[in-house]
GROMACS .gro file of N, CA and C in nm:
model
  525
    1THR      N    1  -7.445  16.792  -5.032
    1THR     CA    2  -7.545  16.801  -4.961
    1THR      C    3  -7.688  16.809  -5.004
    2ILE      N    4  -7.778  16.743  -4.975
    2ILE     CA    5  -7.908  16.759  -4.996
    2ILE      C    6  -7.994  16.822  -4.911
    3TYR      N    7  -8.071  16.921  -4.928
    3TYR     CA    8  -8.140  17.012  -4.819
    3TYR      C    9  -8.273  16.999  -4.840
    4PHE      N   10  -8.340  16.930  -4.755
    4PHE     CA   11  -8.544  16.913  -4.759
    4PHE      C   12  -8.581  17.065  -4.708
    5THR      N   13  -8.664  17.102  -4.779
    5THR     CA   14  -8.771  17.208  -4.734
    5THR      C   15  -8.895  17.166  -4.725
    6SER      N   16  -8.953  17.257  -4.611
    6SER     CA   17  -9.103  17.198  -4.599
    6SER      C   18  -9.198  17.317  -4.559
    7THR      N   19  -9.284  17.317  -4.581
    7THR     CA   20  -9.398  17.436  -4.548
    7THR      C   21  -9.367  17.540  -4.446
    8GLN      N   22  -9.275  17.643  -4.431
    8GLN     CA   23  -9.272  17.699  -4.319
    8GLN      C   24  -9.412  17.704  -4.218
    9ARG      N   25  -9.518  17.725  -4.285
    9ARG     CA   26  -9.595  17.757  -4.192
    9ARG      C   27  -9.648  17.616  -4.086
   10ARG      N   28  -9.605  17.502  -4.136
   10ARG     CA   29  -9.670  17.383  -4.084
   10ARG      C   30  -9.573  17.282  -4.094
   11LEU      N   31  -9.409  17.315  -4.019
   11LEU     CA   32  -9.317  17.243  -4.032
   11LEU      C   33  -9.360  17.101  -3.932
   12LYS      N   34  -9.308  17.015  -3.980
   12LYS     CA   35  -9.330  16.887  -3.910
   12LYS      C   36  -9.257  16.868  -3.797
   13THR      N   37  -9.308  16.802  -3.693
   13THR     CA   38  -9.211  16.785  -3.556
   13THR      C   39  -9.123  16.679  -3.612
   14LYS      N   40  -9.007  16.656  -3.525
   14LYS     CA   41  -8.910  16.553  -3.522
   14LYS      C   42  -8.973  16.405  -3.514
   15GLU      N   43  -9.106  16.402  -3.438
   15GLU     CA   44  -9.152  16.261  -3.434
   15GLU      C   45  -9.214  16.220  -3.560
   16GLN      N   46  -9.316  16.316  -3.605
   16GLN     CA   47  -9.381  16.319  -3.745
   16GLN      C   48  -9.297  16.266  -3.862
   17LEU      N   49  -9.150  16.301  -3.829
   17LEU     CA   50  -9.070  16.267  -3.956
   17LEU      C   51  -8.970  16.124  -3.926
   18ALA      N   52  -8.977  16.111  -3.808
   18ALA     CA   53  -8.899  15.966  -3.744
   18ALA      C   54  -8.856  15.891  -3.833
   19THR      N   55  -9.002  15.836  -3.905
   19THR     CA   56  -8.962  15.749  -4.004
   19THR      C   57  -8.882  15.766  -4.108
   20SER      N   58  -8.883  15.882  -4.181
   20SER     CA   59  -8.839  15.928  -4.306
   20SER      C   60  -8.674  15.943  -4.275
   21VAL      N   61  -8.695  16.010  -4.169
   21VAL     CA   62  -8.528  16.043  -4.101
   21VAL      C   63  -8.425  15.896  -4.100
   22GLU      N   64  -8.532  15.802  -4.030
   22GLU     CA   65  -8.449  15.674  -4.004
   22GLU      C   66  -8.419  15.599  -4.132
   23ALA      N   67  -8.529  15.623  -4.228
   23ALA     CA   68  -8.516  15.541  -4.383
   23ALA      C   69  -8.411  15.575  -4.451
   24LEU      N   70  -8.335  15.736  -4.465
   24LEU     CA   71  -8.255  15.770  -4.500
   24LEU      C   72  -8.141  15.828  -4.412
   25SER      N   73  -8.133  15.770  -4.306
   25SER     CA   74  -7.991  15.807  -4.220
   25SER      C   75  -7.863  15.768  -4.249
   26HIS      N   76  -7.879  15.639  -4.313
   26HIS     CA   77  -7.743  15.588  -4.391
   26HIS      C   78  -7.697  15.653  -4.487
   27PHE      N   79  -7.747  15.764  -4.550
   27PHE     CA   80  -7.699  15.853  -4.651
   27PHE      C   81  -7.605  15.972  -4.624
   28PRO      N   82  -7.500  15.952  -4.618
   28PRO     CA   83  -7.407  16.051  -4.540
   28PRO      C   84  -7.432  16.148  -4.579
   29ASN      N   85  -7.474  16.205  -4.727
   29ASN     CA   86  -7.487  16.332  -4.774
   29ASN      C   87  -7.640  16.422  -4.763
   30ILE      N   88  -7.721  16.340  -4.680
   30ILE     CA   89  -7.852  16.376  -4.686
   30ILE      C   90  -7.856  16.445  -4.514
   31GLN      N   91  -7.881  16.583  -4.506
   31GLN     CA   92  -7.887  16.646  -4.373
   31GLN      C   93  -8.034  16.710  -4.345
   32PHE      N   94  -8.072  16.650  -4.215
   32PHE     CA   95  -8.206  16.706  -4.189
   32PHE      C   96  -8.178  16.817  -4.074
   33VAL      N   97  -8.225  16.916  -4.073
   33VAL     CA   98  -8.245  17.039  -3.956
   33VAL      C   99  -8.389  17.045  -3.959
   34LEU      N  100  -8.422  17.011  -3.823
   34LEU     CA  101  -8.548  16.994  -3.771
   34LEU      C  102  -8.626  17.131  -3.705
   35GLY      N  103  -8.739  17.190  -3.739
   35GLY     CA  104  -8.800  17.300  -3.648
   35GLY      C  105  -8.747  17.422  -3.658
   36GLY      N  106  -8.709  17.420  -3.808
   36GLY     CA  107  -8.699  17.555  -3.862
   36GLY      C  108  -8.606  17.584  -3.989
   37HIS      N  109  -8.590  17.704  -4.036
   37HIS     CA  110  -8.510  17.713  -4.129
   37HIS      C  111  -8.412  17.827  -4.105
   38ARG      N  112  -8.273  17.822  -4.141
   38ARG     CA  113  -8.198  17.896  -4.119
   38ARG      C  114  -8.130  17.934  -4.266
   39PRO      N  115  -8.122  18.078  -4.306
   39PRO     CA  116  -8.062  18.114  -4.411
   39PRO      C  117  -7.929  18.024  -4.489
   40GLU      N  118  -7.835  18.009  -4.357
   40GLU     CA  119  -7.712  17.957  -4.401
   40GLU      C  120  -7.748  17.778  -4.438
   41ASP      N  121  -7.833  17.743  -4.387
   41ASP     CA  122  -7.891  17.614  -4.457
   41ASP      C  123  -7.897  17.577  -4.627
   42PHE      N  124  -7.931  17.683  -4.651
   42PHE     CA  125  -7.972  17.737  -4.800
   42PHE      C  126  -7.838  17.769  -4.899
   43ARG      N  127  -7.719  17.781  -4.845
   43ARG     CA  128  -7.551  17.792  -4.911
   43ARG      C  129  -7.503  17.660  -4.904
   44ASP      N  130  -7.425  17.645  -4.965
   44ASP     CA  131  -7.304  17.553  -5.008
   44ASP      C  132  -7.402  17.393  -5.001
   45ARG      N  133  -7.508  17.382  -5.033
   45ARG     CA  134  -7.543  17.273  -5.075
   45ARG      C  135  -7.556  17.210  -5.244
   46ASP      N  136  -7.541  17.118  -5.255
   46ASP     CA  137  -7.559  17.053  -5.408
   46ASP      C  138  -7.726  17.067  -5.439
   47MET      N  139  -7.815  17.068  -5.344
   47MET     CA  140  -7.952  17.097  -5.435
   47MET      C  141  -8.040  17.081  -5.296
   48VAL      N  142  -8.147  17.184  -5.320
   48VAL     CA  143  -8.248  17.208  -5.233
   48VAL      C  144  -8.391  17.135  -5.292
   49LEU      N  145  -8.440  17.052  -5.203
   49LEU     CA  146  -8.585  16.956  -5.258
   49LEU      C  147  -8.667  17.040  -5.157
   50LYS      N  148  -8.761  17.103  -5.286
   50LYS     CA  149  -8.872  17.217  -5.228
   50LYS      C  150  -8.982  17.138  -5.215
   51ALA      N  151  -9.042  17.128  -5.102
   51ALA     CA  152  -9.197  17.030  -5.069
   51ALA      C  153  -9.310  17.160  -5.145
   52ALA      N  154  -9.392  17.077  -5.204
   52ALA     CA  155  -9.505  17.130  -5.297
   52ALA      C  156  -9.576  17.283  -5.208
   53GLY      N  157  -9.585  17.269  -5.062
   53GLY     CA  158  -9.633  17.401  -5.025
   53GLY      C  159  -9.531  17.515  -4.974
   54VAL      N  160  -9.420  17.505  -5.018
   54VAL     CA  161  -9.332  17.621  -4.973
   54VAL      C  162  -9.327  17.715  -5.113
   55PRO      N  163  -9.364  17.829  -5.092
   55PRO     CA  164  -9.395  17.943  -5.174
   55PRO      C  165  -9.252  17.955  -5.283
   56LEU      N  166  -9.271  17.961  -5.404
   56LEU     CA  167  -9.179  18.021  -5.493
   56LEU      C  168  -9.100  18.130  -5.448
   57ASP      N  169  -9.166  18.238  -5.362
   57ASP     CA  170  -9.094  18.375  -5.329
   57ASP      C  171  -9.061  18.347  -5.167
   58SER      N  172  -9.031  18.237  -5.155
   58SER     CA  173  -8.982  18.203  -5.014
   58SER      C  174  -8.854  18.264  -4.983
   59PRO      N  175  -8.812  18.316  -4.862
   59PRO     CA  176  -8.704  18.416  -4.881
   59PRO      C  177  -8.579  18.273  -4.847
   60TYR      N  178  -8.606  18.178  -4.811
   60TYR     CA  179  -8.506  18.063  -4.809
   60TYR      C  180  -8.465  18.031  -4.955
   61ILE      N  181  -8.609  18.002  -5.067
   61ILE     CA  182  -8.571  17.958  -5.203
   61ILE      C  183  -8.504  18.084  -5.238
   62ALA      N  184  -8.516  18.202  -5.250
   62ALA     CA  185  -8.453  18.314  -5.280
   62ALA      C  186  -8.285  18.311  -5.244
   63GLU      N  187  -8.265  18.318  -5.103
   63GLU     CA  188  -8.136  18.227  -5.098
   63GLU      C  189  -8.074  18.132  -5.157
   64ALA      N  190  -8.137  17.996  -5.161
   64ALA     CA  191  -8.071  17.904  -5.244
   64ALA      C  192  -8.025  17.979  -5.379
   65HIS      N  193  -8.116  18.049  -5.472
   65HIS     CA  194  -8.091  18.094  -5.585
   65HIS      C  195  -7.999  18.192  -5.570
   66LYS      N  196  -7.997  18.252  -5.499
   66LYS     CA  197  -7.897  18.346  -5.514
   66LYS      C  198  -7.722  18.303  -5.497
   67HIS      N  199  -7.749  18.187  -5.428
   67HIS     CA  200  -7.604  18.113  -5.394
   67HIS      C  201  -7.592  18.001  -5.533
   68LYS      N  202  -7.679  18.020  -5.630
   68LYS     CA  203  -7.679  17.912  -5.740
   68LYS      C  204  -7.685  17.771  -5.688
   69ILE      N  205  -7.769  17.746  -5.614
   69ILE     CA  206  -7.812  17.632  -5.577
   69ILE      C  207  -7.933  17.557  -5.627
   70PRO      N  208  -7.959  17.428  -5.703
   70PRO     CA  209  -8.046  17.426  -5.787
   70PRO      C  210  -8.140  17.377  -5.666
   71VAL      N  211  -8.299  17.384  -5.730
   71VAL     CA  212  -8.397  17.393  -5.642
   71VAL      C  213  -8.506  17.309  -5.703
   72LYS      N  214  -8.525  17.195  -5.637
   72LYS     CA  215  -8.625  17.086  -5.727
   72LYS      C  216  -8.732  17.038  -5.666
   73MET      N  217  -8.871  17.008  -5.699
   73MET     CA  218  -8.944  16.973  -5.637
   73MET      C  219  -8.938  16.810  -5.681
   74SER      N  220  -9.000  16.749  -5.595
   74SER     CA  221  -9.011  16.616  -5.579
   74SER      C  222  -9.053  16.519  -5.694
   75SER      N  223  -9.168  16.599  -5.760
   75SER     CA  224  -9.236  16.510  -5.889
   75SER      C  225  -9.121  16.552  -6.013
   76SER      N  226  -9.086  16.659  -5.997
   76SER     CA  227  -8.977  16.686  -6.133
   76SER      C  228  -8.826  16.610  -6.092
   77LEU      N  229  -8.787  16.584  -5.983
   77LEU     CA  230  -8.675  16.502  -5.942
   77LEU      C  231  -8.718  16.369  -5.997
   78PHE      N  232  -8.826  16.325  -5.947
   78PHE     CA  233  -8.850  16.183  -5.945
   78PHE      C  234  -8.845  16.163  -6.112
   79ALA      N  235  -8.924  16.256  -6.205
   79ALA     CA  236  -8.938  16.224  -6.351
   79ALA      C  237  -8.806  16.224  -6.415
   80GLU      N  238  -8.690  16.312  -6.353
   80GLU     CA  239  -8.591  16.307  -6.405
   80GLU      C  240  -8.520  16.191  -6.371
   81ILE      N  241  -8.507  16.171  -6.264
   81ILE     CA  242  -8.424  16.014  -6.214
   81ILE      C  243  -8.488  15.924  -6.266
   82ALA      N  244  -8.612  15.886  -6.287
   82ALA     CA  245  -8.689  15.787  -6.352
   82ALA      C  246  -8.680  15.796  -6.515
   83GLN      N  247  -8.622  15.870  -6.578
   83GLN     CA  248  -8.613  15.897  -6.726
   83GLN      C  249  -8.729  15.885  -6.786
   84ILE      N  250  -8.864  15.974  -6.726
   84ILE     CA  251  -8.965  15.949  -6.764
   84ILE      C  252  -8.989  16.056  -6.857
   85LEU      N  253  -8.997  16.070  -6.982
   85LEU     CA  254  -9.019  16.161  -7.076
   85LEU      C  255  -9.169  16.226  -7.067
   86VAL      N  256  -9.184  16.348  -7.058
   86VAL     CA  257  -9.315  16.433  -6.994
   86VAL      C  258  -9.368  16.520  -7.126
   87VAL      N  259  -9.443  16.504  -7.201
   87VAL     CA  260  -9.480  16.583  -7.284
   87VAL      C  261  -9.636  16.676  -7.205
   88GLY      N  262  -9.621  16.796  -7.231
   88GLY     CA  263  -9.739  16.879  -7.152
   88GLY      C  264  -9.789  16.937  -7.257
   89ILE      N  265  -9.915  16.968  -7.230
   89ILE     CA  266 -10.013  17.025  -7.352
   89ILE      C  267 -10.084  17.139  -7.279
   90THR      N  268 -10.059  17.254  -7.309
   90THR     CA  269 -10.131  17.366  -7.246
   90THR      C  270 -10.199  17.449  -7.374
   91GLY      N  271 -10.293  17.547  -7.339
   91GLY     CA  272 -10.363  17.681  -7.434
   91GLY      C  273 -10.490  17.670  -7.407
   92THR      N  274 -10.579  17.725  -7.447
   92THR     CA  275 -10.704  17.745  -7.441
   92THR      C  276 -10.840  17.615  -7.471
   93ASN      N  277 -10.784  17.574  -7.579
   93ASN     CA  278 -10.863  17.464  -7.631
   93ASN      C  279 -10.785  17.368  -7.670
   94GLY      N  280 -10.824  17.233  -7.681
   94GLY     CA  281 -10.782  17.112  -7.732
   94GLY      C  282 -10.674  17.028  -7.660
   95LYS      N  283 -10.641  17.092  -7.548
   95LYS     CA  284 -10.556  17.035  -7.465
   95LYS      C  285 -10.617  16.863  -7.438
   96THR      N  286 -10.740  16.827  -7.418
   96THR     CA  287 -10.767  16.698  -7.406
   96THR      C  288 -10.754  16.604  -7.503
   97THR      N  289 -10.786  16.664  -7.603
   97THR     CA  290 -10.791  16.600  -7.743
   97THR      C  291 -10.652  16.553  -7.786
   98THR      N  292 -10.569  16.651  -7.780
   98THR     CA  293 -10.412  16.649  -7.837
   98THR      C  294 -10.364  16.546  -7.734
   99ALA      N  295 -10.350  16.548  -7.581
   99ALA     CA  296 -10.313  16.483  -7.497
   99ALA      C  297 -10.348  16.352  -7.508
  100THR      N  298 -10.475  16.303  -7.545
  100THR     CA  299 -10.501  16.180  -7.574
  100THR      C  300 -10.463  16.118  -7.686
  101LEU      N  301 -10.481  16.190  -7.810
  101LEU     CA  302 -10.413  16.178  -7.941
  101LEU      C  303 -10.262  16.121  -7.917
  102LEU      N  304 -10.179  16.168  -7.866
  102LEU     CA  305 -10.045  16.160  -7.866
  102LEU      C  306 -10.004  16.047  -7.769
  103TYR      N  307 -10.121  15.996  -7.681
  103TYR     CA  308 -10.099  15.899  -7.575
  103TYR      C  309 -10.163  15.765  -7.659
  104LYS      N  310 -10.266  15.768  -7.742
  104LYS     CA  311 -10.301  15.676  -7.826
  104LYS      C  312 -10.193  15.631  -7.948
  105ILE      N  313 -10.151  15.725  -8.000
  105ILE     CA  314 -10.016  15.727  -8.101
  105ILE      C  315  -9.895  15.637  -8.012
  106ALA      N  316  -9.852  15.677  -7.934
  106ALA     CA  317  -9.769  15.601  -7.845
  106ALA      C  318  -9.779  15.484  -7.823
  107THR      N  319  -9.891  15.450  -7.764
  107THR     CA  320  -9.954  15.312  -7.715
  107THR      C  321  -9.933  15.212  -7.859
  108GLU      N  322 -10.017  15.298  -7.940
  108GLU     CA  323 -10.015  15.208  -8.079
  108GLU      C  324  -9.893  15.178  -8.151
  109LEU      N  325  -9.816  15.264  -8.126
  109LEU     CA  326  -9.675  15.254  -8.174
  109LEU      C  327  -9.585  15.124  -8.095
  110GLY      N  328  -9.643  15.102  -7.989
  110GLY     CA  329  -9.564  14.988  -7.865
  110GLY      C  330  -9.522  15.052  -7.773
  111TYR      N  331  -9.531  15.201  -7.719
  111TYR     CA  332  -9.460  15.241  -7.604
  111TYR      C  333  -9.559  15.217  -7.485
  112LYS      N  334  -9.496  15.195  -7.363
  112LYS     CA  335  -9.578  15.190  -7.280
  112LYS      C  336  -9.587  15.332  -7.244
  113ALA      N  337  -9.698  15.419  -7.190
  113ALA     CA  338  -9.717  15.544  -7.170
  113ALA      C  339  -9.822  15.583  -7.066
  114GLY      N  340  -9.844  15.689  -7.036
  114GLY     CA  341  -9.931  15.737  -6.942
  114GLY      C  342  -9.999  15.844  -6.967
  115LEU      N  343 -10.108  15.866  -6.939
  115LEU     CA  344 -10.200  15.996  -6.975
  115LEU      C  345 -10.257  16.071  -6.843
  116ILE      N  346 -10.244  16.200  -6.869
  116ILE     CA  347 -10.310  16.257  -6.743
  116ILE      C  348 -10.416  16.372  -6.797
  117SER      N  349 -10.518  16.357  -6.791
  117SER     CA  350 -10.595  16.473  -6.828
  117SER      C  351 -10.714  16.495  -6.718
  118THR      N  352 -10.804  16.581  -6.827
  118THR     CA  353 -10.964  16.629  -6.745
  118THR      C  354 -11.018  16.509  -6.731
  119VAL      N  355 -11.034  16.449  -6.852
  119VAL     CA  356 -11.117  16.339  -6.829
  119VAL      C  357 -11.120  16.212  -6.753
  120GLU      N  358 -10.963  16.151  -6.771
  120GLU     CA  359 -10.919  16.052  -6.667
  120GLU      C  360 -10.773  16.052  -6.690
  121ASN      N  361 -10.711  15.934  -6.603
  121ASN     CA  362 -10.553  15.948  -6.591
  121ASN      C  363 -10.541  15.783  -6.649
  122ILE      N  364 -10.467  15.738  -6.713
  122ILE     CA  365 -10.447  15.635  -6.775
  122ILE      C  366 -10.304  15.582  -6.749
  123ILE      N  367 -10.269  15.471  -6.703
  123ILE     CA  368 -10.129  15.446  -6.689
  123ILE      C  369 -10.133  15.268  -6.776
  124THR      N  370 -10.068  15.275  -6.844
  124THR     CA  371 -10.056  15.150  -6.939
  124THR      C  372 -10.195  15.072  -6.963
  125GLY      N  373 -10.287  15.169  -6.981
  125GLY     CA  374 -10.447  15.128  -7.016
  125GLY      C  375 -10.534  15.085  -6.894
  126GLU      N  376 -10.465  15.081  -6.793
  126GLU     CA  377 -10.557  15.109  -6.636
  126GLU      C  378 -10.596  15.241  -6.640
  127VAL      N  379 -10.706  15.263  -6.631
  127VAL     CA  380 -10.801  15.390  -6.647
  127VAL      C  381 -10.822  15.426  -6.489
  128ARG      N  382 -10.794  15.538  -6.459
  128ARG     CA  383 -10.815  15.606  -6.319
  128ARG      C  384 -10.879  15.720  -6.296
  129PRO      N  385 -10.942  15.756  -6.186
  129PRO     CA  386 -11.054  15.876  -6.182
  129PRO      C  387 -10.927  15.981  -6.179
  130THR      N  388 -11.010  16.097  -6.214
  130THR     CA  389 -10.926  16.258  -6.209
  130THR      C  390 -11.016  16.361  -6.153
  131THR      N  391 -10.962  16.444  -6.079
  131THR     CA  392 -11.081  16.532  -6.007
  131THR      C  393 -11.001  16.681  -6.079
  132HIS      N  394 -10.855  16.685  -6.107
  132HIS     CA  395 -10.831  16.811  -6.167
  132HIS      C  396 -10.758  16.772  -6.320
  133THR      N  397 -10.755  16.911  -6.383
  133THR     CA  398 -10.669  16.843  -6.547
  133THR      C  399 -10.568  16.826  -6.506
  134THR      N  400 -10.482  16.923  -6.421
  134THR     CA  401 -10.341  16.882  -6.368
  134THR      C  402 -10.364  16.854  -6.221
  135PRO      N  403 -10.283  16.762  -6.169
  135PRO     CA  404 -10.315  16.707  -6.033
  135PRO      C  405 -10.208  16.837  -5.957
  136ASP      N  406 -10.253  16.813  -5.837
  136ASP     CA  407 -10.160  16.898  -5.694
  136ASP      C  408 -10.004  16.816  -5.717
  137PRO      N  409  -9.902  16.868  -5.684
  137PRO     CA  410  -9.775  16.810  -5.680
  137PRO      C  411  -9.751  16.678  -5.645
  138ILE      N  412  -9.852  16.662  -5.478
  138ILE     CA  413  -9.818  16.535  -5.418
  138ILE      C  414  -9.894  16.410  -5.540
  139SER      N  415 -10.012  16.469  -5.549
  139SER     CA  416 -10.056  16.359  -5.667
  139SER      C  417 -10.001  16.317  -5.814
  140LEU      N  418  -9.940  16.421  -5.829
  140LEU     CA  419  -9.848  16.410  -5.961
  140LEU      C  420  -9.747  16.326  -5.939
  141ASN      N  421  -9.664  16.345  -5.837
  141ASN     CA  422  -9.570  16.260  -5.775
  141ASN      C  423  -9.612  16.110  -5.773
  142LYS      N  424  -9.710  16.081  -5.731
  142LYS     CA  425  -9.770  15.942  -5.725
  142LYS      C  426  -9.812  15.896  -5.842
  143LEU      N  427  -9.888  15.972  -5.924
  143LEU     CA  428  -9.907  15.920  -6.088
  143LEU      C  429  -9.765  15.883  -6.136
  144PHE      N  430  -9.655  15.989  -6.161
  144PHE     CA  431  -9.518  15.941  -6.207
  144PHE      C  432  -9.478  15.828  -6.159
  145ARG      N  433  -9.449  15.798  -5.974
  145ARG     CA  434  -9.442  15.701  -5.944
  145ARG      C  435  -9.482  15.556  -6.022
  146ASP      N  436  -9.611  15.593  -6.019
  146ASP     CA  437  -9.696  15.455  -6.068
  146ASP      C  438  -9.679  15.445  -6.215
  147MET      N  439  -9.664  15.544  -6.262
  147MET     CA  440  -9.615  15.538  -6.431
  147MET      C  441  -9.481  15.463  -6.461
  148LYS      N  442  -9.398  15.501  -6.370
  148LYS     CA  443  -9.257  15.472  -6.390
  148LYS      C  444  -9.255  15.292  -6.317
  149ASP      N  445  -9.331  15.267  -6.232
  149ASP     CA  446  -9.362  15.089  -6.196
  149ASP      C  447  -9.389  15.023  -6.289
  150ALA      N  448  -9.516  15.118  -6.356
  150ALA     CA  449  -9.575  15.030  -6.476
  150ALA      C  450  -9.499  15.018  -6.605
  151GLY      N  451  -9.390  15.077  -6.626
  151GLY     CA  452  -9.259  15.070  -6.719
  151GLY      C  453  -9.304  15.167  -6.817
  152CYS      N  454  -9.389  15.284  -6.774
  152CYS     CA  455  -9.404  15.397  -6.875
  152CYS      C  456  -9.254  15.453  -6.916
  153THR      N  457  -9.246  15.493  -7.065
  153THR     CA  458  -9.112  15.587  -7.092
  153THR      C  459  -9.191  15.709  -7.138
  154TYR      N  460  -9.312  15.743  -7.134
  154TYR     CA  461  -9.353  15.862  -7.197
  154TYR      C  462  -9.481  15.893  -7.091
  155VAL      N  463  -9.508  16.007  -7.053
  155VAL     CA  464  -9.607  16.071  -7.001
  155VAL      C  465  -9.706  16.176  -7.058
  156PHE      N  466  -9.823  16.198  -7.113
  156PHE     CA  467  -9.873  16.289  -7.192
  156PHE      C  468  -9.958  16.359  -7.103
  157MET      N  469  -9.947  16.484  -7.054
  157MET     CA  470 -10.029  16.535  -6.966
  157MET      C  471 -10.103  16.682  -7.018
  158GLU      N  472 -10.206  16.703  -6.976
  158GLU     CA  473 -10.256  16.860  -6.954
  158GLU      C  474 -10.204  16.924  -6.885
  159VAL      N  475 -10.193  17.052  -6.903
  159VAL     CA  476 -10.126  17.145  -6.787
  159VAL      C  477 -10.223  17.275  -6.831
  160SER      N  478 -10.292  17.285  -6.711
  160SER     CA  479 -10.374  17.400  -6.732
  160SER      C  480 -10.330  17.548  -6.699
  161SER      N  481 -10.382  17.637  -6.733
  161SER     CA  482 -10.357  17.750  -6.696
  161SER      C  483 -10.349  17.776  -6.527
  162HIS      N  484 -10.421  17.734  -6.460
  162HIS     CA  485 -10.420  17.706  -6.303
  162HIS      C  486 -10.336  17.665  -6.272
  163ALA      N  487 -10.303  17.525  -6.319
  163ALA     CA  488 -10.191  17.466  -6.258
  163ALA      C  489 -10.045  17.584  -6.274
  164LEU      N  490 -10.031  17.629  -6.407
  164LEU     CA  491  -9.905  17.691  -6.426
  164LEU      C  492  -9.926  17.816  -6.308
  165ASP      N  493 -10.005  17.884  -6.312
  165ASP     CA  494 -10.028  17.990  -6.188
  165ASP      C  495 -10.023  17.928  -6.059
  166GLN      N  496 -10.039  17.820  -6.020
  166GLN     CA  497 -10.036  17.788  -5.906
  166GLN      C  498  -9.944  17.705  -5.859
  167ASN      N  499  -9.825  17.659  -5.958
  167ASN     CA  500  -9.678  17.604  -5.971
  167ASN      C  501  -9.707  17.462  -5.926
  168ARG      N  502  -9.810  17.394  -6.001
  168ARG     CA  503  -9.859  17.282  -5.960
  168ARG      C  504  -9.746  17.189  -6.046
  169VAL      N  505  -9.699  17.218  -6.153
  169VAL     CA  506  -9.602  17.177  -6.232
  169VAL      C  507  -9.445  17.223  -6.253
  170TRP      N  508  -9.418  17.328  -6.147
  170TRP     CA  509  -9.293  17.384  -6.131
  170TRP      C  510  -9.179  17.280  -6.109
  171GLY      N  511  -9.097  17.322  -6.230
  171GLY     CA  512  -8.973  17.214  -6.210
  171GLY      C  513  -8.993  17.138  -6.283
  172VAL      N  514  -9.082  17.061  -6.337
  172VAL     CA  515  -9.114  16.954  -6.403
  172VAL      C  516  -9.040  16.980  -6.577
  173HIS      N  517  -8.972  16.907  -6.616
  173HIS     CA  518  -8.897  16.916  -6.727
  173HIS      C  519  -8.961  16.870  -6.837
  174PHE      N  520  -9.024  16.949  -6.919
  174PHE     CA  521  -9.119  16.870  -7.047
  174PHE      C  522  -9.024  16.872  -7.161
  175ILE      N  523  -9.044  16.784  -7.242
  175ILE     CA  524  -8.961  16.744  -7.373
  175ILE      C  525  -9.040  16.839  -7.475
   0.00000   0.00000   0.00000
């Protein structure tokens, strides 16, 4: 059973989630509990899918961890399922240069690749504007999806200290 969590302060209503619930209703192993969380919802599950706004110190996430239930973010789960290899570069200086050089080397070797950086995001040669060194989890998930749809096998991304502190890349498996 997969359990979906959402931001505790802004739980969505049944009406707001109707389209998503309907689209997933044919999967017998997905359960939706709407209107609030209960500690028992975080036990005896195969996985908990944590929304970006749920804090890591949430008592519900702690409950899942206590019962050894894997907790994943949507962006990390998508990258894992899509089998995209993500290379993260962090540090005080040289993130943009290093990520860009790795992206260029990969593409020169014939790989389809993506770049997420301070200067620009690139998906198989298509340049997209950027607003942050490391995007928020929702934007990151969209970039990963667009990169997978474009056939990327590698993603080279800058990972800022702010992004690490704000858990923007929490759960992303870097190679």
